[in-house]
Amino acid sequence: MNSKAKIKQSMPYGILIIVVICVLVMASIGNTKVNTLTYNELLNQFSEGKVTEIVTTEHKASGIYYITGKLEDYDKNEYFKVNAPLSDTVQQTILAYHNLNEFKWDVETNPENNVILSVLLQLLPIVLVCAVSFLLFIKLNSSNKSSMDFGRSKAKLSEDGGKVRFKDVAGLEEEKEEVAELIDFLRNPKKFQKLGARIPKGVLLVGPPGTGKTLLAKAVAGEANVPFYFISGSDFVELFVGVGASRVRDMFKQAKHNAPCLIFIDEIDAVGRQRGTGLGGGHDEREQTLNQLLTEMDGFGANEGIIIIAATNRPDVLDPALLRPGRFDRQVTVSLPDQKERHSILKVHAKNKIFAPSVNLENISKRTPGFSGADLENLLNEAALLAVRKNKSAIGMNEIDEATDRVLMGPAKTSRKITEKEKRLVSIHEAGHAVIGLKLEDANDVHKITIIPRGMAGGYTMMLPKEEKMAVTTRNELIAQITGLLGGRVAEELFLNEITTGASDDFKKATKIARAMVTEFGMSDLGPVQLEERSEGVFLGRDYNKSKNFSDAVALEIDQEVRKIIDECYNKTTKLLKENKKLVMLISDALMERETITKEEIEELVETGKISDKEEDETSRKLKEEAKDLGIKGYTKMDDEELQEAIDKAHEEEKDDEENSTKE
């Protein structure tokens, strides 16, 4: 900020200070008491010697001798004034009394200037107050222009659609194909009009948080290279009824002037929730805004050339009128990425990072099922922060592993003091989970066990699916999940003869799975009947008004079936852990010694009954992990050089297979 701008900015404050000073001066003047005396009364005061000081002023134009002064019994702000005739006799009389009593006497010359000064002092505060009021009004008016444009749209315009392109969006190939029609239509609308095709007016991007819905919308705008308006759903909603509807009208009005164009509304569920479910009837601000949006999209007026893209992770709460043909008549589901897509996403976010040779992004993608694109970006960022914290020149696998744990469970609480008894409790508990995963056929693979506290957990066992598949899950797999969740509590009972509160979250998950098997999936003796439907109240909270299609008698049967499934899994868990007591104790002892054991160490413990003390360097360990993931036989007997050659050969074979499949 330059000096002129600083002076301009501080000017109102300087004027305000001057006004305050003037007001204080005027206030002090207003408190002064003035007594009017006659000339004879003044002579009496002179004769009695009570006059302490006087000021005389000659007003020749009016022939008056103006005298002011103080008497000895006056207060500080009290004085007298006298108008005497302008003559030599008066001056000689005052001079005689002055020689007699020796009071203070000042003579004012130039009385005309005093009059002007007096008038200025009286007018100056009024002028300054008016000036300050004017400046404040100008300042408030310039800083609050939005108050004059309260109903104007808050949508921001990007002429070129932004810098994001499809190449910047990893994965989402099918989703790109769905929205590619919009780009083609905006570039060449005649191709569609020739066959009488109508392009969708609205496209709704639906998916879990962090899957790239907003990024995909930015890429569509970037590829289309047309005027692009973007706004959040919450920007429409205001305190005053009618403001949101006015902003919707203004947004479409601007878009019509720039057609063809795109409008992107992020988090549309903020304004598009179902009507008639609130407590304010149909007159609240949000519903008025939604009504206007519905009318603008497909109402009485035509919006040719305007395409709306919206994003939400709560499609279940949207108003049905918003999803009908003519409005958001196409829904594109942006789901969590699979292993191949995770690999592509990791490549995008790894461009500006330095990794150690042991880091393999493909292996990381295999270890992160269920991670969204935002989770993967956060994973690499956390790993980079950890590497900087350790003053490393590159990001290694140790940082990647630690970052994965931080994303899943939170930072490790290494400073927390844990007693040996608590440590043994946690190790037995986690060993119970791990043994079920190792010995049960349909259970997930055990990848890591730790007893280092993270978040709210005293320890955890990382179990990942043997292979990625769609959302279909078999009954045996659900039973295996419940059995694995009960492993911790059963291990405590069998090997410690006591139970702890550590299994509460396991029970919560197990009970939820068992109840869903009975009431939703038809996997019990009650038969293939859906007794409960997951419906979440739009305003009343999750599961508050859950739909229940059964009587009280059936409710008892549901509870009995849930108990039956839990008891069945509990008995199976007890049997497995009794048969593998030695393995439970081996894993528990290893956790007591090392606190964290990896998948390779667990496999070695199962095969040999111990973990070798031979410490491999980081490169050797990661080479063996990569060789195992690639399915290289006999990798455990190879040295580092042989491993690297076998890995390179395997990658070349994979590359050749991909090229051959592409040619076909």
XYZ file of C-alpha atoms in Angstrom, residues 198-204 268 272 275 290-301 303 308 315 318-331:
39
model
C -32.275 -33.318 -27.281
C -29.240 -32.929 -25.077
C -29.924 -33.301 -21.319
C -30.556 -29.950 -19.664
C -29.116 -31.097 -16.371
C -26.521 -33.661 -15.322
C -26.322 -34.727 -11.691
C -27.041 -28.858 -4.631
C -32.672 -29.012 -3.486
C -40.291 -29.892 -0.085
C -36.063 -24.544 -5.179
C -39.380 -23.658 -6.810
C -37.697 -20.945 -8.844
C -34.875 -23.319 -9.861
C -37.408 -25.913 -11.056
C -39.268 -23.289 -13.078
C -36.120 -21.933 -14.705
C -34.840 -25.386 -15.677
C -38.032 -26.605 -17.355
C -40.906 -24.227 -16.816
C -42.765 -21.827 -19.066
C -39.644 -20.280 -20.552
C -33.441 -22.123 -21.750
C -26.546 -27.332 -15.708
C -29.174 -37.901 -3.815
C -33.302 -34.398 -3.310
C -36.794 -33.398 -4.362
C -38.310 -35.806 -6.945
C -39.294 -32.889 -9.184
C -35.626 -32.019 -9.498
C -34.783 -35.446 -10.955
C -37.552 -35.783 -13.540
C -36.832 -35.694 -17.312
C -36.334 -32.158 -18.526
C -34.418 -31.148 -15.436
C -31.684 -33.338 -13.999
C -32.641 -36.191 -16.294
C -29.189 -37.798 -16.337
C -27.373 -39.041 -13.257
